[in-house]
Short mmCIF file of C-alpha atoms and ligand atoms in Angstrom, two decimals:
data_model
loop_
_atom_site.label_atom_id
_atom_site.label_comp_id
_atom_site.label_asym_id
_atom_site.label_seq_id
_atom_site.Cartn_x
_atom_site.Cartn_y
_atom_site.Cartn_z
CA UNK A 1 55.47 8.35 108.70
CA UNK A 2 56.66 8.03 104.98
CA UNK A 3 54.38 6.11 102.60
CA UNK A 4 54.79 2.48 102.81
CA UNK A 5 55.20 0.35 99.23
CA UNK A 6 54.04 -3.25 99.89
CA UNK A 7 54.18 -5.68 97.02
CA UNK A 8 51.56 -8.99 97.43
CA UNK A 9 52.37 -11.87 94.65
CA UNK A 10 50.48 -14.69 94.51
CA UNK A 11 50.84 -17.39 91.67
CA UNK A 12 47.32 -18.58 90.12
CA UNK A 13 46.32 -21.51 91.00
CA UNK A 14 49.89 -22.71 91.74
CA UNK A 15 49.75 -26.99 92.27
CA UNK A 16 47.58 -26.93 89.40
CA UNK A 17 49.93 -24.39 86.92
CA UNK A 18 52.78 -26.38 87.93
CA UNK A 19 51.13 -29.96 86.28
CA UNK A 20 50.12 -27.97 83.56
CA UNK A 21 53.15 -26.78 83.30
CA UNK A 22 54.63 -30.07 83.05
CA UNK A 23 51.97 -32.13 80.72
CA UNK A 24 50.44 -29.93 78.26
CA UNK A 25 47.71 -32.19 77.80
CA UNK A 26 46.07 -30.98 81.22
CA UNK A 27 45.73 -27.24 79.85
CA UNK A 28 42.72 -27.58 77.81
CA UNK A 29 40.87 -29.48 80.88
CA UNK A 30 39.40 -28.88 84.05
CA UNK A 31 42.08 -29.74 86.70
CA UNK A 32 41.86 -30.48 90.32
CA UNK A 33 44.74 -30.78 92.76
CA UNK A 34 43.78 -32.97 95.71
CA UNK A 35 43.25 -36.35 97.42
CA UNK A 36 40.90 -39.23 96.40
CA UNK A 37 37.29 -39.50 96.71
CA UNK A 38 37.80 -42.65 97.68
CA UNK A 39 40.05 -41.54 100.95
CA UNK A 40 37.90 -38.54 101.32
CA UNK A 41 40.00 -36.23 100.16
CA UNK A 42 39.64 -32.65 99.61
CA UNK A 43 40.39 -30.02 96.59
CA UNK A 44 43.73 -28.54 97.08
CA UNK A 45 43.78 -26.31 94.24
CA UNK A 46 42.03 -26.63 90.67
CA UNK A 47 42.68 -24.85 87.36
CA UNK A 48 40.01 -22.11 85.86
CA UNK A 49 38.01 -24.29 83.62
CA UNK A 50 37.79 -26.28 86.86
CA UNK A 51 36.66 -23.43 89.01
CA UNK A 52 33.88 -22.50 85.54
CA UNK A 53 32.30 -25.61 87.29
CA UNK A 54 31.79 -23.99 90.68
CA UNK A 55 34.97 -26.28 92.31
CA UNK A 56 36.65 -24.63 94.48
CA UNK A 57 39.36 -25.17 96.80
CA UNK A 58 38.74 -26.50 100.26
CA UNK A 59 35.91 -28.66 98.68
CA UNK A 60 35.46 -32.50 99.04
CA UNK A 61 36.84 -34.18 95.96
CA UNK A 62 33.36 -35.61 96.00
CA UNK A 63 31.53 -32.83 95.29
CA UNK A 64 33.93 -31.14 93.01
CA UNK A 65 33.11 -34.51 90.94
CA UNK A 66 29.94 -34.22 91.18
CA UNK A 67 30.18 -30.76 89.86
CA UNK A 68 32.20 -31.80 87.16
CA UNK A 69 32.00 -35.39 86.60
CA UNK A 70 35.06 -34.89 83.74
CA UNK A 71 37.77 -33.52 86.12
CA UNK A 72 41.13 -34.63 86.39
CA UNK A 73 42.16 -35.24 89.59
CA UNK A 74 46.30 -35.46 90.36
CA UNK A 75 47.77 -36.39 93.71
CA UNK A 76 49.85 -33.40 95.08
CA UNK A 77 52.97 -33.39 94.27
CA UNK A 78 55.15 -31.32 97.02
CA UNK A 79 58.41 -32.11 95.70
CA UNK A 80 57.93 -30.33 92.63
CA UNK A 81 55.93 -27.87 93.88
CA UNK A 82 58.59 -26.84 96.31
CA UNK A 83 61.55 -26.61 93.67
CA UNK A 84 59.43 -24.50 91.52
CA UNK A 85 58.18 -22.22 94.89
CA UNK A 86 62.21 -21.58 95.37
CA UNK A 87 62.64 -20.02 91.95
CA UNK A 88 60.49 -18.10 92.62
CA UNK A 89 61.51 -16.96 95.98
CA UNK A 90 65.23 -16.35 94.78
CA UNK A 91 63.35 -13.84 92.37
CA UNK A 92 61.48 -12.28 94.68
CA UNK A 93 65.00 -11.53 96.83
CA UNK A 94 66.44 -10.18 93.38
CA UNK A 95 64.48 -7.30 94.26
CA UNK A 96 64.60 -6.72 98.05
CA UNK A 97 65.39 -8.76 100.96
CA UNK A 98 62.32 -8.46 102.65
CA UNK A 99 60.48 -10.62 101.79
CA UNK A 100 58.15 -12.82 103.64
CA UNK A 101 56.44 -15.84 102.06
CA UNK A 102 53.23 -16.78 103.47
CA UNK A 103 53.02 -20.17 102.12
CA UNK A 104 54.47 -22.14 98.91
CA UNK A 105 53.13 -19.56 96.63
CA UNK A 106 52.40 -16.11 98.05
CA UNK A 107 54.64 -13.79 99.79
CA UNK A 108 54.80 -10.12 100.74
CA UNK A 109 57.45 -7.58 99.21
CA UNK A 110 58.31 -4.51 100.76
CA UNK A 111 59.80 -2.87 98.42
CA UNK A 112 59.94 0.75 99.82
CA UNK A 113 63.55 1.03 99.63
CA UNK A 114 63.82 -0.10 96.67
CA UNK A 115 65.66 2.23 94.11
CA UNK A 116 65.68 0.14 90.93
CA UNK A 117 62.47 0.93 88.16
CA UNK A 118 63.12 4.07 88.97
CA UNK A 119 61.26 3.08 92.30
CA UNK A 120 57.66 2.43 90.40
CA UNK A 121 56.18 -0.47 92.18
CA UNK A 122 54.17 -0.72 88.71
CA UNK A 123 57.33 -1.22 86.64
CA UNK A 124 58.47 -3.93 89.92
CA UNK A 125 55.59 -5.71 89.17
CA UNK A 126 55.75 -6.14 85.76
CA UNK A 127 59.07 -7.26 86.09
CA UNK A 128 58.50 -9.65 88.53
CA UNK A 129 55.46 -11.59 86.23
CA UNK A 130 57.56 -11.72 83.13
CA UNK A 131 60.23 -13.08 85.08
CA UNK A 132 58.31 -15.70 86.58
CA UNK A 133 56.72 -16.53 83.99
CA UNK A 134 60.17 -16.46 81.48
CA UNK A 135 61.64 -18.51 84.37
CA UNK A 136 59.29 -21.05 85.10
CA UNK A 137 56.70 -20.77 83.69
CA UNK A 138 54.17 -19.97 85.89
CA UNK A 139 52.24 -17.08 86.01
CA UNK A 140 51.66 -14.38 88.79
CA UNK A 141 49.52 -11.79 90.36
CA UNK A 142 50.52 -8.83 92.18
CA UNK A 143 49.47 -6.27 93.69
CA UNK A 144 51.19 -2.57 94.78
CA UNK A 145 49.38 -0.55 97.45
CA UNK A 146 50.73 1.43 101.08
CA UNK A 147 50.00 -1.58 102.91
CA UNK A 148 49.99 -5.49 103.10
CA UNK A 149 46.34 -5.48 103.43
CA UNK A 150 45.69 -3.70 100.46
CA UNK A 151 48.05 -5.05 98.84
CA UNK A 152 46.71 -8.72 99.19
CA UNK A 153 43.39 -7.02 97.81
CA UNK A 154 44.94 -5.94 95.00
CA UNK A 155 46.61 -9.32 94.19
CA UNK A 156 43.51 -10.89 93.99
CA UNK A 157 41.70 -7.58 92.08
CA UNK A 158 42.75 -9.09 88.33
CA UNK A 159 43.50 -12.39 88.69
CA UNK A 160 44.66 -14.95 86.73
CA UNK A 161 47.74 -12.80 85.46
CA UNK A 162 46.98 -9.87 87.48
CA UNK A 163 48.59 -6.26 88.20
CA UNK A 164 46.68 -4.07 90.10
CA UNK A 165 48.19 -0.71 91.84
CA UNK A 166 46.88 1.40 94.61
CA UNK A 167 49.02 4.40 94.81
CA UNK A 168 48.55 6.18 97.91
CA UNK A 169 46.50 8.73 96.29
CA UNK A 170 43.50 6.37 94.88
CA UNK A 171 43.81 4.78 98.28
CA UNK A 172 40.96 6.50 100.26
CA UNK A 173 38.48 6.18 97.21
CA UNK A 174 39.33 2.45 96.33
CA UNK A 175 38.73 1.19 99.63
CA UNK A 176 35.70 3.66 100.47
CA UNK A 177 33.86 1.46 97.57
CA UNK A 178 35.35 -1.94 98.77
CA UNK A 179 32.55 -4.38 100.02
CA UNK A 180 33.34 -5.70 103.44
CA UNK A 181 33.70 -8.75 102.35
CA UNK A 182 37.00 -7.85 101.15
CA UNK A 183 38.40 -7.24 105.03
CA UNK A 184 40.56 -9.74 106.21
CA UNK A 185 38.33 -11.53 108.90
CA UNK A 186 35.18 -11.07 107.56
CA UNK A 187 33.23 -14.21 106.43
CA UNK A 188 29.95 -14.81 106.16
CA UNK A 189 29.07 -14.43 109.61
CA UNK A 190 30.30 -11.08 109.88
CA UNK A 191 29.06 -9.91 106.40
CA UNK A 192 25.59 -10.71 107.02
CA UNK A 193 25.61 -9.06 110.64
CA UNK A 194 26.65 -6.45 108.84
CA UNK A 195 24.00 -6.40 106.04
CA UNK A 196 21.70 -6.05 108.90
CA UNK A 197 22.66 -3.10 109.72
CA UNK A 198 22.17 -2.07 105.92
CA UNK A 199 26.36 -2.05 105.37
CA UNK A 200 27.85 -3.38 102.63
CA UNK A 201 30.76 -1.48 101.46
CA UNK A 202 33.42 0.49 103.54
CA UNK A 203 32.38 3.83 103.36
CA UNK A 204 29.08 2.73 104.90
CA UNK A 205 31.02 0.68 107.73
CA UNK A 206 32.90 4.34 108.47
CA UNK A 207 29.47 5.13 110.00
CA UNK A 208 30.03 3.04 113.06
CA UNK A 209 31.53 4.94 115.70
CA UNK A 210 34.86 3.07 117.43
CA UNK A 211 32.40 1.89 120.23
CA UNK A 212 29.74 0.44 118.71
CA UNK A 213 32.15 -1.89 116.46
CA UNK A 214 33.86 -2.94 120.04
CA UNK A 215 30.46 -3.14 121.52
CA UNK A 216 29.15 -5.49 118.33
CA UNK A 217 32.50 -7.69 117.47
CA UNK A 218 34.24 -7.53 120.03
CA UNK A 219 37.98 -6.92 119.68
CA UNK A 220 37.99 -7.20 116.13
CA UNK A 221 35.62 -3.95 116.50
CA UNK A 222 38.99 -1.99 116.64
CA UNK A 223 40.60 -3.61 113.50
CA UNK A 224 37.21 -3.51 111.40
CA UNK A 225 37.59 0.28 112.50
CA UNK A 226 40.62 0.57 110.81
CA UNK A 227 40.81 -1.31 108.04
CA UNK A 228 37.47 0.70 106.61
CA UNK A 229 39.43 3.33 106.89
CA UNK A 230 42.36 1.58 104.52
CA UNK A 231 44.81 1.69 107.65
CA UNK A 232 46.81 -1.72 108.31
CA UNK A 233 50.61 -0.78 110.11
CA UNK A 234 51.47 -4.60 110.13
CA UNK A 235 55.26 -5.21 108.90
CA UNK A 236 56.59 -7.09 106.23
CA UNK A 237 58.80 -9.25 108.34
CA UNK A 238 61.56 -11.09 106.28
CA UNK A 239 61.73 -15.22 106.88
CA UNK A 240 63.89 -16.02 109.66
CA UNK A 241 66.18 -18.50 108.80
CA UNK A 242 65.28 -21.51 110.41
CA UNK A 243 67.59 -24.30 111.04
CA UNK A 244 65.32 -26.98 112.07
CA UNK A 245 62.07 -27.96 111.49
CA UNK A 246 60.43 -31.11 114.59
CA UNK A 247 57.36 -31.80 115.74
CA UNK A 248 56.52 -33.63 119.13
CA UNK A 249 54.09 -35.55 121.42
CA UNK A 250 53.94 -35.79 125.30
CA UNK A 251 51.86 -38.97 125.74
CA UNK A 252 49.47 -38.98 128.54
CA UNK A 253 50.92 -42.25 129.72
CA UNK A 254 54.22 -42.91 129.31
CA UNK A 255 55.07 -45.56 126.68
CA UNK A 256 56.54 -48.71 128.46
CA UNK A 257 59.44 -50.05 125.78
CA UNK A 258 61.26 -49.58 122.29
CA UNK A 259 58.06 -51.87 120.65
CA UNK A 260 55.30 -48.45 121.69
CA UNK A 261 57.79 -45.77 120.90
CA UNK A 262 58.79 -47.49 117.25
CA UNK A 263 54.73 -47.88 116.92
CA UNK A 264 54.28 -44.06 117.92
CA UNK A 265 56.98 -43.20 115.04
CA UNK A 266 55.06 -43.25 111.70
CA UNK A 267 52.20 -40.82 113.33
CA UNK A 268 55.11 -37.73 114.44
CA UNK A 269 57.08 -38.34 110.75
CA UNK A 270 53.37 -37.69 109.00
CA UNK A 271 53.14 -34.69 110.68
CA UNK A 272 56.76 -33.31 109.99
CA UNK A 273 56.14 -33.99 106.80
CA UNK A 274 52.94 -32.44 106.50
CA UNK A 275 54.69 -29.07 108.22
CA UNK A 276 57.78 -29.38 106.07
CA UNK A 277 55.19 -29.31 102.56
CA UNK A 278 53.12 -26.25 104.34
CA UNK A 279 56.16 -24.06 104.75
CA UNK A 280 57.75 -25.22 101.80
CA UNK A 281 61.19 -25.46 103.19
CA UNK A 282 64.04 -26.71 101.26
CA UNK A 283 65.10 -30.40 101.65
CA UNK A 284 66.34 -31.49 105.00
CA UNK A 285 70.39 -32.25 105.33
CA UNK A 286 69.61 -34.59 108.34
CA UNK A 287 67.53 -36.03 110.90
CA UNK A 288 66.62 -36.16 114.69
CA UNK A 289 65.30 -37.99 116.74
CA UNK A 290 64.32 -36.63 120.23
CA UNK A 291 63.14 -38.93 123.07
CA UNK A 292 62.93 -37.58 127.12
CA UNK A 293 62.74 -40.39 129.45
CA UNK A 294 60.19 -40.78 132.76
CA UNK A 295 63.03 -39.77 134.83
CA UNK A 296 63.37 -36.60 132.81
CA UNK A 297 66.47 -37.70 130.95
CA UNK A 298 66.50 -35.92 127.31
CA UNK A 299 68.97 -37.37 124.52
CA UNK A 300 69.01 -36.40 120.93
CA UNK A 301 70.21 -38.23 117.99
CA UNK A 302 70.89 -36.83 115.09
CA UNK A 303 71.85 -39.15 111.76
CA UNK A 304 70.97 -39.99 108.52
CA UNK A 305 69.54 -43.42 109.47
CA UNK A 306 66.25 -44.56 108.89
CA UNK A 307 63.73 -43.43 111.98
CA UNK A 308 63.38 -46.52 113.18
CA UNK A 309 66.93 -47.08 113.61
CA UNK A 310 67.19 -43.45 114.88
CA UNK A 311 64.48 -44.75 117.39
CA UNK A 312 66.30 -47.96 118.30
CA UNK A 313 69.71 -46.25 119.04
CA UNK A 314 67.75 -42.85 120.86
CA UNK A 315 66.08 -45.29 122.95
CA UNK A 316 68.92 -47.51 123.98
CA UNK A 317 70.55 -44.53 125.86
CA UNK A 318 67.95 -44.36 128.27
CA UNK A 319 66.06 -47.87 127.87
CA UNK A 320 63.44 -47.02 130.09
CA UNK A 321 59.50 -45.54 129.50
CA UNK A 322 59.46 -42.35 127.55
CA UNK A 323 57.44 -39.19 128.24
CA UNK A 324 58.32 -37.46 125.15
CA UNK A 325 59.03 -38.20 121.47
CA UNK A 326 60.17 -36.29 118.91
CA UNK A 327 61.40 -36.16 115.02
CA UNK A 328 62.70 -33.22 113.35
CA UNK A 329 65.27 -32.11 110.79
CA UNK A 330 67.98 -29.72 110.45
CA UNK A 331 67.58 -27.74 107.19
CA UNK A 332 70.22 -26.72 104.98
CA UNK A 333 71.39 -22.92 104.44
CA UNK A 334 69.20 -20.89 102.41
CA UNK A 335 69.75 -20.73 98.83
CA UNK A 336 72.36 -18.54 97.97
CA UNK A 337 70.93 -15.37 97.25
CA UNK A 338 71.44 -14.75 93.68
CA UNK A 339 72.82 -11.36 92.89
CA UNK A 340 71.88 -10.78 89.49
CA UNK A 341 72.91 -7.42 87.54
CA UNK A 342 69.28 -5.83 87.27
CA UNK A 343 68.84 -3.44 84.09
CA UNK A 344 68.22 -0.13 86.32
CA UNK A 345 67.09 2.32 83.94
CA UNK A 346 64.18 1.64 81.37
CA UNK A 347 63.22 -0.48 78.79
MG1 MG B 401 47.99 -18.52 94.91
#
């Protein structure tokens, strides 16, 4: 099988570039992404002079202000952050179409076939930053290496503003020194099982027979087995296009009239909104209401009236109990895939 040239990009600290970005007054301080204290939030993301403080994403906003009593805290703003996360996408697909985002602000690049640069994922990379950064100011991390799981390692190898290459060449001695804890899948847990055993880095995990990782973790045994060894065959696989995006509830009793089904409403449209901001998909063209009666009846109504009156129309087709309720929308097309004229040859 021929080598295998997997791009990983990964914006630094992403929510928080993007205020900073857009108020210049919030680069010289430590910056936290996130919901209140006060409703218990959590740290979504947080610049570096927040992270000097030990904050961290993940973390109750509590702590992190505890840790750093002067941080500024700003409410997530997914709007923005999605607008910006398209530019960048449409740049990524400038240089290949497969591409496959893994959230708002990371995706994987394989750029294999890939004859501009001359075909140097180095001189891809460096493209890609200054772009981003020209573009929209935000900067990027990448990393070049046969595989996505090196690839993601390298990403993270020389971050803030990163660029880190494994050619296939340095591959065996890069990850031979790599501590464990860089695998995919191993957290603490796993690390300190390991440390029992006196491994810490790969080329002490190669030790292990096959068997005696199955025997100790189980299934993951096998993929520890490989990845010590540097080997991950996972695809890049491109972004389907998705035309819809819904959630839905069954309710364990079914809900008697229009009154419990309009109550049940503002639950399901917190969570499609909630999955619409984690994907990052572009806006919705139109709603849709989905409600199956007891008797097994399904109707759909699509429109770009409120839910409620969505609810109140879906409803009166049937008006009887409901098993099922759902809310979606239909997205639009993808963006039009800009085809820029790339400068093939060198600089
Ligand atoms: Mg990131």
């Amino acid at each position: 099988m021929a080598s295998r040239k997997i791009l990983h990009a990964d914006c630094d600290c992403f929510y928080a570039a993007v205020e900073m970005r857009d108020d210049p007054t919030l680069r010289e301080v430590p910056l936290a992404v996130g919901g209140s204290q006060e409703r218990r939030g959590v740290i979504a993301t947080c610049n570096y002079a927040a992270r000097a403080f030990g904050v961290r994403s993940a973390m109750p906003t509590a702590r992190a202000l505890r840790l750093c009593p002067d941080l500024v805290l700003r409410a997530p703003d997914f709007e923005r952050y999605r607008a910006v996360s398209r530019e960048i996408l449409a740049l990524f697909h400038e240089l290949t179409p497969r591409v496959e985002p893994l959230s708002l602000d990371e995706a994987y690049l394989d750029i294999s076939a890939v004859t501009r640069f001359r075909g140097s994922a180095t001189w891809m990379g460096e493209w890609l930053k200054a772009q981003c950064l020209a573009r929209t100011g935000i900067t990027l991390s990448v990393g070049a290496a046969p595989n996505k799981f090196l690839a993601k390692v390298a990403s993270d190898w020389d971050k803030p503003d990163g660029l880190k290459v494994i050619p296939p060449q340095a591959m065996e001695a890069f990850v031979a020194a790599l501590p464990v804890t860089c695998l995919p899948g191993v957290g603490p847990a796993t690390a300190t099982k390991l440390e029992t055993l006196g491994i810490r880095r790969c080329d002490e995990l190669r030790h292990l027979p096959r068997e005696a990782l199955i025997e100790r973790f189980g299934k993951f045994g096998q993929r520890l087995f490989e990845l010590c060894r540097g080997r991950d065959e996972r695809e890049v696989r491109p972004q389907r296009v998705r035309k819809s995006v819904s959630v839905e509830t069954t309710f364990p009793r079914d809900l008697p009239d229009l009154a419990s089904c309009q109550a049940a409403l503002p639950a399901l449209v917190d969570r499609l909104e909630a999955r619409l901001a984690r994907h990052g998909h572009p806006p919705p063209s139109q709603a849709f209401v989905k409600v199956r009666f007891d008797d097994f009846s399904l109707t759909t109504l699509e429109g770009s009236a409120p839910w409620d009156a969505l609810m109140t129309q879906a409803w009166g087709r049937g008006a009887r109990p409901v098993r099922l309720l759902g809310v979606g929308v239909r997205l639009r097309p993808p963006e039009a895939r800009r085809q820029l004229p790339l400068f093939d040859e060198g600089p």
